[in-house]
Amino acid sequence: MGNSTGSTVDDLQAVEMHLWYKKFMTECPSGQLTLHEFKQFFGLRGLDPEADAYIEQMFRTFDMNKDGYIDFMEYVAALSLVMRGKMEHKLRWYFKLYDVDGNGCIDRHELLNIIKAIRAINGTENKDVTAEDFTNRVFDRIDINGDGELSLEEFVAGARTDEDFMEVMIKSLDLGHIVAMIHSRRRSL
């Protein structure tokens, strides 16, 4: 009797995985999502250059084997991390996403461009705090050694203690509209 809950959870996960697979294969019959298809898939077209660069960086981060495509397993891994992953894993992934040049640190310019892109994608421009001011405030709060770059350790520790910064990161990967799209497609398939 104790396994009945486990099998129900497994069944739910199998059903959800099947729905994700149907959605993926409906939108991408080749089984490999290109950058252009990625933008269409998630409704991210007609963005300003900063937002577009952020989406391209997100694509490269999801493309774990760096072959220029997101296959179904990479898609599932990304969705699973974003929707269900532990905070520590998410923060490490955000760091990788924000470290555009891949040098192991996030500088002010990288963070500023990400903040601007997130605001453009989400359609939210904070009139009280400019992207530049927000970036400076983040660095003032979490750049512990004052070197003008955020290490992975500073980034993770800072995100855990700075609610404003954490909120921005959460918004940067708000996939609520994608989950809603998958659920609406479930009814139509």
mmCIF file with all atom_site columns, C-alpha atoms in Angstrom:
data_model
loop_
_atom_site.group_PDB
_atom_site.id
_atom_site.type_symbol
_atom_site.label_atom_id
_atom_site.label_alt_id
_atom_site.label_comp_id
_atom_site.label_asym_id
_atom_site.label_entity_id
_atom_site.label_seq_id
_atom_site.pdbx_PDB_ins_code
_atom_site.Cartn_x
_atom_site.Cartn_y
_atom_site.Cartn_z
_atom_site.occupancy
_atom_site.B_iso_or_equiv
_atom_site.pdbx_formal_charge
_atom_site.auth_seq_id
_atom_site.auth_comp_id
_atom_site.auth_asym_id
_atom_site.auth_atom_id
_atom_site.pdbx_PDB_model_num
ATOM 1   C CA . MET A 1 1   ? 0.000  0.000  0.000   1.00 0.00 ? 1   MET A CA 1
ATOM 2   C CA . GLY A 1 2   ? 2.894  2.351  0.731   1.00 0.00 ? 2   GLY A CA 1
ATOM 3   C CA . ASN A 1 3   ? 3.859  2.415  -2.948  1.00 0.00 ? 3   ASN A CA 1
ATOM 4   C CA . SER A 1 4   ? 0.518  3.683  -4.188  1.00 0.00 ? 4   SER A CA 1
ATOM 5   C CA . THR A 1 5   ? 1.542  7.313  -3.701  1.00 0.00 ? 5   THR A CA 1
ATOM 6   C CA . GLY A 1 6   ? 4.885  6.739  -5.419  1.00 0.00 ? 6   GLY A CA 1
ATOM 7   C CA . SER A 1 7   ? 3.269  5.144  -8.460  1.00 0.00 ? 7   SER A CA 1
ATOM 8   C CA . THR A 1 8   ? 0.748  7.991  -8.660  1.00 0.00 ? 8   THR A CA 1
ATOM 9   C CA . VAL A 1 9   ? 3.595  10.503 -8.678  1.00 0.00 ? 9   VAL A CA 1
ATOM 10  C CA . ASP A 1 10  ? 5.418  8.422  -11.304 1.00 0.00 ? 10  ASP A CA 1
ATOM 11  C CA . ASP A 1 11  ? 2.242  8.232  -13.387 1.00 0.00 ? 11  ASP A CA 1
ATOM 12  C CA . LEU A 1 12  ? 1.785  11.998 -13.150 1.00 0.00 ? 12  LEU A CA 1
ATOM 13  C CA . GLN A 1 13  ? 5.382  12.566 -14.183 1.00 0.00 ? 13  GLN A CA 1
ATOM 14  C CA . ALA A 1 14  ? 4.994  10.142 -17.099 1.00 0.00 ? 14  ALA A CA 1
ATOM 15  C CA . VAL A 1 15  ? 1.816  11.895 -18.253 1.00 0.00 ? 15  VAL A CA 1
ATOM 16  C CA . GLU A 1 16  ? 3.462  15.295 -17.940 1.00 0.00 ? 16  GLU A CA 1
ATOM 17  C CA . MET A 1 17  ? 6.555  14.076 -19.803 1.00 0.00 ? 17  MET A CA 1
ATOM 18  C CA . HIS A 1 18  ? 4.349  12.701 -22.572 1.00 0.00 ? 18  HIS A CA 1
ATOM 19  C CA . LEU A 1 19  ? 2.580  16.068 -22.864 1.00 0.00 ? 19  LEU A CA 1
ATOM 20  C CA . TRP A 1 20  ? 5.897  17.902 -22.998 1.00 0.00 ? 20  TRP A CA 1
ATOM 21  C CA . TYR A 1 21  ? 7.068  15.482 -25.679 1.00 0.00 ? 21  TYR A CA 1
ATOM 22  C CA . LYS A 1 22  ? 3.899  15.970 -27.758 1.00 0.00 ? 22  LYS A CA 1
ATOM 23  C CA . LYS A 1 23  ? 4.222  19.735 -27.453 1.00 0.00 ? 23  LYS A CA 1
ATOM 24  C CA . PHE A 1 24  ? 7.895  19.631 -28.375 1.00 0.00 ? 24  PHE A CA 1
ATOM 25  C CA . MET A 1 25  ? 7.380  17.353 -31.384 1.00 0.00 ? 25  MET A CA 1
ATOM 26  C CA . THR A 1 26  ? 4.314  19.329 -32.551 1.00 0.00 ? 26  THR A CA 1
ATOM 27  C CA . GLU A 1 27  ? 6.274  22.567 -32.515 1.00 0.00 ? 27  GLU A CA 1
ATOM 28  C CA . CYS A 1 28  ? 9.540  20.991 -33.616 1.00 0.00 ? 28  CYS A CA 1
ATOM 29  C CA . PRO A 1 29  ? 9.002  17.846 -35.734 1.00 0.00 ? 29  PRO A CA 1
ATOM 30  C CA . SER A 1 30  ? 12.734 17.478 -36.417 1.00 0.00 ? 30  SER A CA 1
ATOM 31  C CA . GLY A 1 31  ? 13.311 16.907 -32.697 1.00 0.00 ? 31  GLY A CA 1
ATOM 32  C CA . GLN A 1 32  ? 15.898 19.681 -32.623 1.00 0.00 ? 32  GLN A CA 1
ATOM 33  C CA . LEU A 1 33  ? 14.998 23.239 -31.735 1.00 0.00 ? 33  LEU A CA 1
ATOM 34  C CA . THR A 1 34  ? 16.990 25.988 -33.459 1.00 0.00 ? 34  THR A CA 1
ATOM 35  C CA . LEU A 1 35  ? 17.397 29.467 -32.000 1.00 0.00 ? 35  LEU A CA 1
ATOM 36  C CA . HIS A 1 36  ? 14.734 30.804 -34.383 1.00 0.00 ? 36  HIS A CA 1
ATOM 37  C CA . GLU A 1 37  ? 12.311 28.027 -33.396 1.00 0.00 ? 37  GLU A CA 1
ATOM 38  C CA . PHE A 1 38  ? 13.159 28.590 -29.711 1.00 0.00 ? 38  PHE A CA 1
ATOM 39  C CA . LYS A 1 39  ? 12.068 32.214 -30.015 1.00 0.00 ? 39  LYS A CA 1
ATOM 40  C CA . GLN A 1 40  ? 8.857  31.213 -31.805 1.00 0.00 ? 40  GLN A CA 1
ATOM 41  C CA . PHE A 1 41  ? 8.208  28.334 -29.398 1.00 0.00 ? 41  PHE A CA 1
ATOM 42  C CA . PHE A 1 42  ? 8.257  30.652 -26.395 1.00 0.00 ? 42  PHE A CA 1
ATOM 43  C CA . GLY A 1 43  ? 6.634  33.628 -28.122 1.00 0.00 ? 43  GLY A CA 1
ATOM 44  C CA . LEU A 1 44  ? 9.785  35.740 -27.978 1.00 0.00 ? 44  LEU A CA 1
ATOM 45  C CA . ARG A 1 45  ? 9.851  37.616 -31.274 1.00 0.00 ? 45  ARG A CA 1
ATOM 46  C CA . GLY A 1 46  ? 10.367 41.262 -32.116 1.00 0.00 ? 46  GLY A CA 1
ATOM 47  C CA . LEU A 1 47  ? 12.499 42.014 -29.060 1.00 0.00 ? 47  LEU A CA 1
ATOM 48  C CA . ASP A 1 48  ? 14.957 44.875 -28.661 1.00 0.00 ? 48  ASP A CA 1
ATOM 49  C CA . PRO A 1 49  ? 18.650 44.009 -29.143 1.00 0.00 ? 49  PRO A CA 1
ATOM 50  C CA . GLU A 1 50  ? 19.412 43.576 -25.420 1.00 0.00 ? 50  GLU A CA 1
ATOM 51  C CA . ALA A 1 51  ? 16.449 41.262 -24.880 1.00 0.00 ? 51  ALA A CA 1
ATOM 52  C CA . ASP A 1 52  ? 17.320 39.367 -28.048 1.00 0.00 ? 52  ASP A CA 1
ATOM 53  C CA . ALA A 1 53  ? 20.908 38.883 -26.834 1.00 0.00 ? 53  ALA A CA 1
ATOM 54  C CA . TYR A 1 54  ? 19.584 37.576 -23.503 1.00 0.00 ? 54  TYR A CA 1
ATOM 55  C CA . ILE A 1 55  ? 17.328 35.065 -25.272 1.00 0.00 ? 55  ILE A CA 1
ATOM 56  C CA . GLU A 1 56  ? 20.275 33.922 -27.388 1.00 0.00 ? 56  GLU A CA 1
ATOM 57  C CA . GLN A 1 57  ? 22.344 33.454 -24.212 1.00 0.00 ? 57  GLN A CA 1
ATOM 58  C CA . MET A 1 58  ? 19.465 31.505 -22.646 1.00 0.00 ? 58  MET A CA 1
ATOM 59  C CA . PHE A 1 59  ? 19.359 29.281 -25.738 1.00 0.00 ? 59  PHE A CA 1
ATOM 60  C CA . ARG A 1 60  ? 23.123 28.651 -25.536 1.00 0.00 ? 60  ARG A CA 1
ATOM 61  C CA . THR A 1 61  ? 22.790 27.802 -21.841 1.00 0.00 ? 61  THR A CA 1
ATOM 62  C CA . PHE A 1 62  ? 19.965 25.323 -22.518 1.00 0.00 ? 62  PHE A CA 1
ATOM 63  C CA . ASP A 1 63  ? 22.015 23.809 -25.380 1.00 0.00 ? 63  ASP A CA 1
ATOM 64  C CA . MET A 1 64  ? 24.118 21.735 -23.011 1.00 0.00 ? 64  MET A CA 1
ATOM 65  C CA . ASN A 1 65  ? 26.112 19.858 -25.648 1.00 0.00 ? 65  ASN A CA 1
ATOM 66  C CA . LYS A 1 66  ? 26.746 23.087 -27.632 1.00 0.00 ? 66  LYS A CA 1
ATOM 67  C CA . ASP A 1 67  ? 25.622 21.649 -30.983 1.00 0.00 ? 67  ASP A CA 1
ATOM 68  C CA . GLY A 1 68  ? 23.437 24.660 -31.860 1.00 0.00 ? 68  GLY A CA 1
ATOM 69  C CA . TYR A 1 69  ? 20.183 22.840 -31.131 1.00 0.00 ? 69  TYR A CA 1
ATOM 70  C CA . ILE A 1 70  ? 18.046 22.078 -28.117 1.00 0.00 ? 70  ILE A CA 1
ATOM 71  C CA . ASP A 1 71  ? 16.899 18.480 -28.272 1.00 0.00 ? 71  ASP A CA 1
ATOM 72  C CA . PHE A 1 72  ? 14.065 17.031 -26.227 1.00 0.00 ? 72  PHE A CA 1
ATOM 73  C CA . MET A 1 73  ? 16.294 15.905 -23.338 1.00 0.00 ? 73  MET A CA 1
ATOM 74  C CA . GLU A 1 74  ? 17.876 19.361 -23.068 1.00 0.00 ? 74  GLU A CA 1
ATOM 75  C CA . TYR A 1 75  ? 14.390 20.886 -23.201 1.00 0.00 ? 75  TYR A CA 1
ATOM 76  C CA . VAL A 1 76  ? 13.138 18.640 -20.403 1.00 0.00 ? 76  VAL A CA 1
ATOM 77  C CA . ALA A 1 77  ? 16.253 19.243 -18.300 1.00 0.00 ? 77  ALA A CA 1
ATOM 78  C CA . ALA A 1 78  ? 15.816 23.012 -18.668 1.00 0.00 ? 78  ALA A CA 1
ATOM 79  C CA . LEU A 1 79  ? 12.092 22.990 -17.881 1.00 0.00 ? 79  LEU A CA 1
ATOM 80  C CA . SER A 1 80  ? 12.618 20.658 -14.959 1.00 0.00 ? 80  SER A CA 1
ATOM 81  C CA . LEU A 1 81  ? 15.335 22.880 -13.496 1.00 0.00 ? 81  LEU A CA 1
ATOM 82  C CA . VAL A 1 82  ? 13.320 26.048 -13.919 1.00 0.00 ? 82  VAL A CA 1
ATOM 83  C CA . MET A 1 83  ? 10.043 24.602 -12.668 1.00 0.00 ? 83  MET A CA 1
ATOM 84  C CA . ARG A 1 84  ? 11.178 22.135 -10.012 1.00 0.00 ? 84  ARG A CA 1
ATOM 85  C CA . GLY A 1 85  ? 14.883 22.521 -9.401  1.00 0.00 ? 85  GLY A CA 1
ATOM 86  C CA . LYS A 1 86  ? 16.405 23.198 -6.014  1.00 0.00 ? 86  LYS A CA 1
ATOM 87  C CA . MET A 1 87  ? 17.332 26.815 -5.393  1.00 0.00 ? 87  MET A CA 1
ATOM 88  C CA . GLU A 1 88  ? 21.057 26.014 -5.269  1.00 0.00 ? 88  GLU A CA 1
ATOM 89  C CA . HIS A 1 89  ? 20.902 24.454 -8.747  1.00 0.00 ? 89  HIS A CA 1
ATOM 90  C CA . LYS A 1 90  ? 18.833 27.325 -10.092 1.00 0.00 ? 90  LYS A CA 1
ATOM 91  C CA . LEU A 1 91  ? 21.267 29.902 -8.737  1.00 0.00 ? 91  LEU A CA 1
ATOM 92  C CA . ARG A 1 92  ? 24.198 28.094 -10.349 1.00 0.00 ? 92  ARG A CA 1
ATOM 93  C CA . TRP A 1 93  ? 22.273 27.974 -13.617 1.00 0.00 ? 93  TRP A CA 1
ATOM 94  C CA . TYR A 1 94  ? 21.392 31.674 -13.394 1.00 0.00 ? 94  TYR A CA 1
ATOM 95  C CA . PHE A 1 95  ? 25.079 32.413 -12.836 1.00 0.00 ? 95  PHE A CA 1
ATOM 96  C CA . LYS A 1 96  ? 25.987 30.482 -15.974 1.00 0.00 ? 96  LYS A CA 1
ATOM 97  C CA . LEU A 1 97  ? 23.259 32.315 -17.885 1.00 0.00 ? 97  LEU A CA 1
ATOM 98  C CA . TYR A 1 98  ? 24.368 35.744 -16.672 1.00 0.00 ? 98  TYR A CA 1
ATOM 99  C CA . ASP A 1 99  ? 28.091 35.062 -17.235 1.00 0.00 ? 99  ASP A CA 1
ATOM 100 C CA . VAL A 1 100 ? 27.769 35.846 -20.928 1.00 0.00 ? 100 VAL A CA 1
ATOM 101 C CA . ASP A 1 101 ? 31.491 35.734 -21.762 1.00 0.00 ? 101 ASP A CA 1
ATOM 102 C CA . GLY A 1 102 ? 31.992 32.519 -19.771 1.00 0.00 ? 102 GLY A CA 1
ATOM 103 C CA . ASN A 1 103 ? 34.970 33.814 -17.758 1.00 0.00 ? 103 ASN A CA 1
ATOM 104 C CA . GLY A 1 104 ? 33.594 32.590 -14.418 1.00 0.00 ? 104 GLY A CA 1
ATOM 105 C CA . CYS A 1 105 ? 32.559 36.049 -13.178 1.00 0.00 ? 105 CYS A CA 1
ATOM 106 C CA . ILE A 1 106 ? 29.702 38.436 -13.829 1.00 0.00 ? 106 ILE A CA 1
ATOM 107 C CA . ASP A 1 107 ? 30.760 42.023 -14.394 1.00 0.00 ? 107 ASP A CA 1
ATOM 108 C CA . ARG A 1 108 ? 28.580 45.141 -14.180 1.00 0.00 ? 108 ARG A CA 1
ATOM 109 C CA . HIS A 1 109 ? 28.098 45.311 -17.934 1.00 0.00 ? 109 HIS A CA 1
ATOM 110 C CA . GLU A 1 110 ? 26.848 41.705 -18.122 1.00 0.00 ? 110 GLU A CA 1
ATOM 111 C CA . LEU A 1 111 ? 24.428 42.203 -15.227 1.00 0.00 ? 111 LEU A CA 1
ATOM 112 C CA . LEU A 1 112 ? 23.221 45.548 -16.580 1.00 0.00 ? 112 LEU A CA 1
ATOM 113 C CA . ASN A 1 113 ? 22.435 44.032 -19.973 1.00 0.00 ? 113 ASN A CA 1
ATOM 114 C CA . ILE A 1 114 ? 20.577 41.143 -18.326 1.00 0.00 ? 114 ILE A CA 1
ATOM 115 C CA . ILE A 1 115 ? 18.517 43.532 -16.164 1.00 0.00 ? 115 ILE A CA 1
ATOM 116 C CA . LYS A 1 116 ? 17.621 45.633 -19.216 1.00 0.00 ? 116 LYS A CA 1
ATOM 117 C CA . ALA A 1 117 ? 16.695 42.511 -21.186 1.00 0.00 ? 117 ALA A CA 1
ATOM 118 C CA . ILE A 1 118 ? 14.521 41.100 -18.404 1.00 0.00 ? 118 ILE A CA 1
ATOM 119 C CA . ARG A 1 119 ? 12.667 44.401 -18.139 1.00 0.00 ? 119 ARG A CA 1
ATOM 120 C CA . ALA A 1 120 ? 12.156 44.527 -21.910 1.00 0.00 ? 120 ALA A CA 1
ATOM 121 C CA . ILE A 1 121 ? 10.899 40.929 -22.126 1.00 0.00 ? 121 ILE A CA 1
ATOM 122 C CA . ASN A 1 122 ? 8.572  41.255 -19.140 1.00 0.00 ? 122 ASN A CA 1
ATOM 123 C CA . GLY A 1 123 ? 7.398  44.699 -20.202 1.00 0.00 ? 123 GLY A CA 1
ATOM 124 C CA . THR A 1 124 ? 8.244  46.150 -16.821 1.00 0.00 ? 124 THR A CA 1
ATOM 125 C CA . GLU A 1 125 ? 10.251 49.308 -16.511 1.00 0.00 ? 125 GLU A CA 1
ATOM 126 C CA . ASN A 1 126 ? 10.715 50.421 -12.941 1.00 0.00 ? 126 ASN A CA 1
ATOM 127 C CA . LYS A 1 127 ? 10.324 54.181 -13.032 1.00 0.00 ? 127 LYS A CA 1
ATOM 128 C CA . ASP A 1 128 ? 11.816 54.586 -9.554  1.00 0.00 ? 128 ASP A CA 1
ATOM 129 C CA . VAL A 1 129 ? 15.029 52.623 -10.144 1.00 0.00 ? 129 VAL A CA 1
ATOM 130 C CA . THR A 1 130 ? 16.855 52.591 -13.460 1.00 0.00 ? 130 THR A CA 1
ATOM 131 C CA . ALA A 1 131 ? 18.562 49.414 -14.634 1.00 0.00 ? 131 ALA A CA 1
ATOM 132 C CA . GLU A 1 132 ? 21.914 51.142 -14.015 1.00 0.00 ? 132 GLU A CA 1
ATOM 133 C CA . ASP A 1 133 ? 20.979 52.086 -10.449 1.00 0.00 ? 133 ASP A CA 1
ATOM 134 C CA . PHE A 1 134 ? 19.667 48.601 -9.750  1.00 0.00 ? 134 PHE A CA 1
ATOM 135 C CA . THR A 1 135 ? 22.877 47.040 -11.088 1.00 0.00 ? 135 THR A CA 1
ATOM 136 C CA . ASN A 1 136 ? 24.993 49.374 -8.961  1.00 0.00 ? 136 ASN A CA 1
ATOM 137 C CA . ARG A 1 137 ? 22.910 48.560 -5.897  1.00 0.00 ? 137 ARG A CA 1
ATOM 138 C CA . VAL A 1 138 ? 23.335 44.808 -6.489  1.00 0.00 ? 138 VAL A CA 1
ATOM 139 C CA . PHE A 1 139 ? 27.092 45.197 -6.786  1.00 0.00 ? 139 PHE A CA 1
ATOM 140 C CA . ASP A 1 140 ? 27.231 47.417 -3.696  1.00 0.00 ? 140 ASP A CA 1
ATOM 141 C CA . ARG A 1 141 ? 25.375 44.762 -1.722  1.00 0.00 ? 141 ARG A CA 1
ATOM 142 C CA . ILE A 1 142 ? 26.873 41.489 -2.934  1.00 0.00 ? 142 ILE A CA 1
ATOM 143 C CA . ASP A 1 143 ? 30.333 42.177 -4.431  1.00 0.00 ? 143 ASP A CA 1
ATOM 144 C CA . ILE A 1 144 ? 31.985 41.290 -1.127  1.00 0.00 ? 144 ILE A CA 1
ATOM 145 C CA . ASN A 1 145 ? 35.604 41.749 -2.213  1.00 0.00 ? 145 ASN A CA 1
ATOM 146 C CA . GLY A 1 146 ? 34.827 44.915 -4.207  1.00 0.00 ? 146 GLY A CA 1
ATOM 147 C CA . ASP A 1 147 ? 36.621 43.779 -7.372  1.00 0.00 ? 147 ASP A CA 1
ATOM 148 C CA . GLY A 1 148 ? 33.770 44.807 -9.690  1.00 0.00 ? 148 GLY A CA 1
ATOM 149 C CA . GLU A 1 149 ? 32.926 41.211 -10.564 1.00 0.00 ? 149 GLU A CA 1
ATOM 150 C CA . LEU A 1 150 ? 30.629 38.677 -8.957  1.00 0.00 ? 150 LEU A CA 1
ATOM 151 C CA . SER A 1 151 ? 32.106 35.247 -8.384  1.00 0.00 ? 151 SER A CA 1
ATOM 152 C CA . LEU A 1 152 ? 29.813 32.241 -8.217  1.00 0.00 ? 152 LEU A CA 1
ATOM 153 C CA . GLU A 1 153 ? 30.111 32.265 -4.418  1.00 0.00 ? 153 GLU A CA 1
ATOM 154 C CA . GLU A 1 154 ? 29.266 35.983 -4.142  1.00 0.00 ? 154 GLU A CA 1
ATOM 155 C CA . PHE A 1 155 ? 26.401 35.562 -6.593  1.00 0.00 ? 155 PHE A CA 1
ATOM 156 C CA . VAL A 1 156 ? 24.816 32.614 -4.745  1.00 0.00 ? 156 VAL A CA 1
ATOM 157 C CA . ALA A 1 157 ? 25.278 34.118 -1.276  1.00 0.00 ? 157 ALA A CA 1
ATOM 158 C CA . GLY A 1 158 ? 24.085 37.530 -2.447  1.00 0.00 ? 158 GLY A CA 1
ATOM 159 C CA . ALA A 1 159 ? 21.023 36.160 -4.183  1.00 0.00 ? 159 ALA A CA 1
ATOM 160 C CA . ARG A 1 160 ? 20.026 34.339 -1.018  1.00 0.00 ? 160 ARG A CA 1
ATOM 161 C CA . THR A 1 161 ? 20.238 37.535 1.042   1.00 0.00 ? 161 THR A CA 1
ATOM 162 C CA . ASP A 1 162 ? 19.101 40.239 -1.409  1.00 0.00 ? 162 ASP A CA 1
ATOM 163 C CA . GLU A 1 163 ? 15.348 39.919 -1.981  1.00 0.00 ? 163 GLU A CA 1
ATOM 164 C CA . ASP A 1 164 ? 15.251 42.489 -4.796  1.00 0.00 ? 164 ASP A CA 1
ATOM 165 C CA . PHE A 1 165 ? 17.937 40.670 -6.758  1.00 0.00 ? 165 PHE A CA 1
ATOM 166 C CA . MET A 1 166 ? 16.279 37.297 -6.168  1.00 0.00 ? 166 MET A CA 1
ATOM 167 C CA . GLU A 1 167 ? 12.974 38.688 -7.451  1.00 0.00 ? 167 GLU A CA 1
ATOM 168 C CA . VAL A 1 168 ? 14.635 39.874 -10.674 1.00 0.00 ? 168 VAL A CA 1
ATOM 169 C CA . MET A 1 169 ? 16.190 36.462 -11.225 1.00 0.00 ? 169 MET A CA 1
ATOM 170 C CA . ILE A 1 170 ? 12.882 34.714 -10.671 1.00 0.00 ? 170 ILE A CA 1
ATOM 171 C CA . LYS A 1 171 ? 11.247 37.031 -13.204 1.00 0.00 ? 171 LYS A CA 1
ATOM 172 C CA . SER A 1 172 ? 14.042 36.359 -15.673 1.00 0.00 ? 172 SER A CA 1
ATOM 173 C CA . LEU A 1 173 ? 12.830 32.802 -16.046 1.00 0.00 ? 173 LEU A CA 1
ATOM 174 C CA . ASP A 1 174 ? 9.143  33.136 -15.379 1.00 0.00 ? 174 ASP A CA 1
ATOM 175 C CA . LEU A 1 175 ? 7.841  30.300 -17.508 1.00 0.00 ? 175 LEU A CA 1
ATOM 176 C CA . GLY A 1 176 ? 4.260  30.637 -16.321 1.00 0.00 ? 176 GLY A CA 1
ATOM 177 C CA . HIS A 1 177 ? 3.075  31.487 -19.816 1.00 0.00 ? 177 HIS A CA 1
ATOM 178 C CA . ILE A 1 178 ? 4.865  28.398 -21.189 1.00 0.00 ? 178 ILE A CA 1
ATOM 179 C CA . VAL A 1 179 ? 3.300  26.101 -18.604 1.00 0.00 ? 179 VAL A CA 1
ATOM 180 C CA . ALA A 1 180 ? -0.112 27.626 -19.414 1.00 0.00 ? 180 ALA A CA 1
ATOM 181 C CA . MET A 1 181 ? 0.542  27.060 -23.118 1.00 0.00 ? 181 MET A CA 1
ATOM 182 C CA . ILE A 1 182 ? 1.453  23.400 -22.494 1.00 0.00 ? 182 ILE A CA 1
ATOM 183 C CA . HIS A 1 183 ? -1.694 22.922 -20.403 1.00 0.00 ? 183 HIS A CA 1
ATOM 184 C CA . SER A 1 184 ? -3.912 24.600 -23.013 1.00 0.00 ? 184 SER A CA 1
ATOM 185 C CA . ARG A 1 185 ? -2.417 22.393 -25.702 1.00 0.00 ? 185 ARG A CA 1
ATOM 186 C CA . ARG A 1 186 ? -3.130 19.353 -23.517 1.00 0.00 ? 186 ARG A CA 1
ATOM 187 C CA . ARG A 1 187 ? -6.847 20.020 -23.976 1.00 0.00 ? 187 ARG A CA 1
ATOM 188 C CA . SER A 1 188 ? -6.534 20.451 -27.737 1.00 0.00 ? 188 SER A CA 1
ATOM 189 C CA . LEU A 1 189 ? -4.402 17.357 -28.419 1.00 0.00 ? 189 LEU A CA 1
#
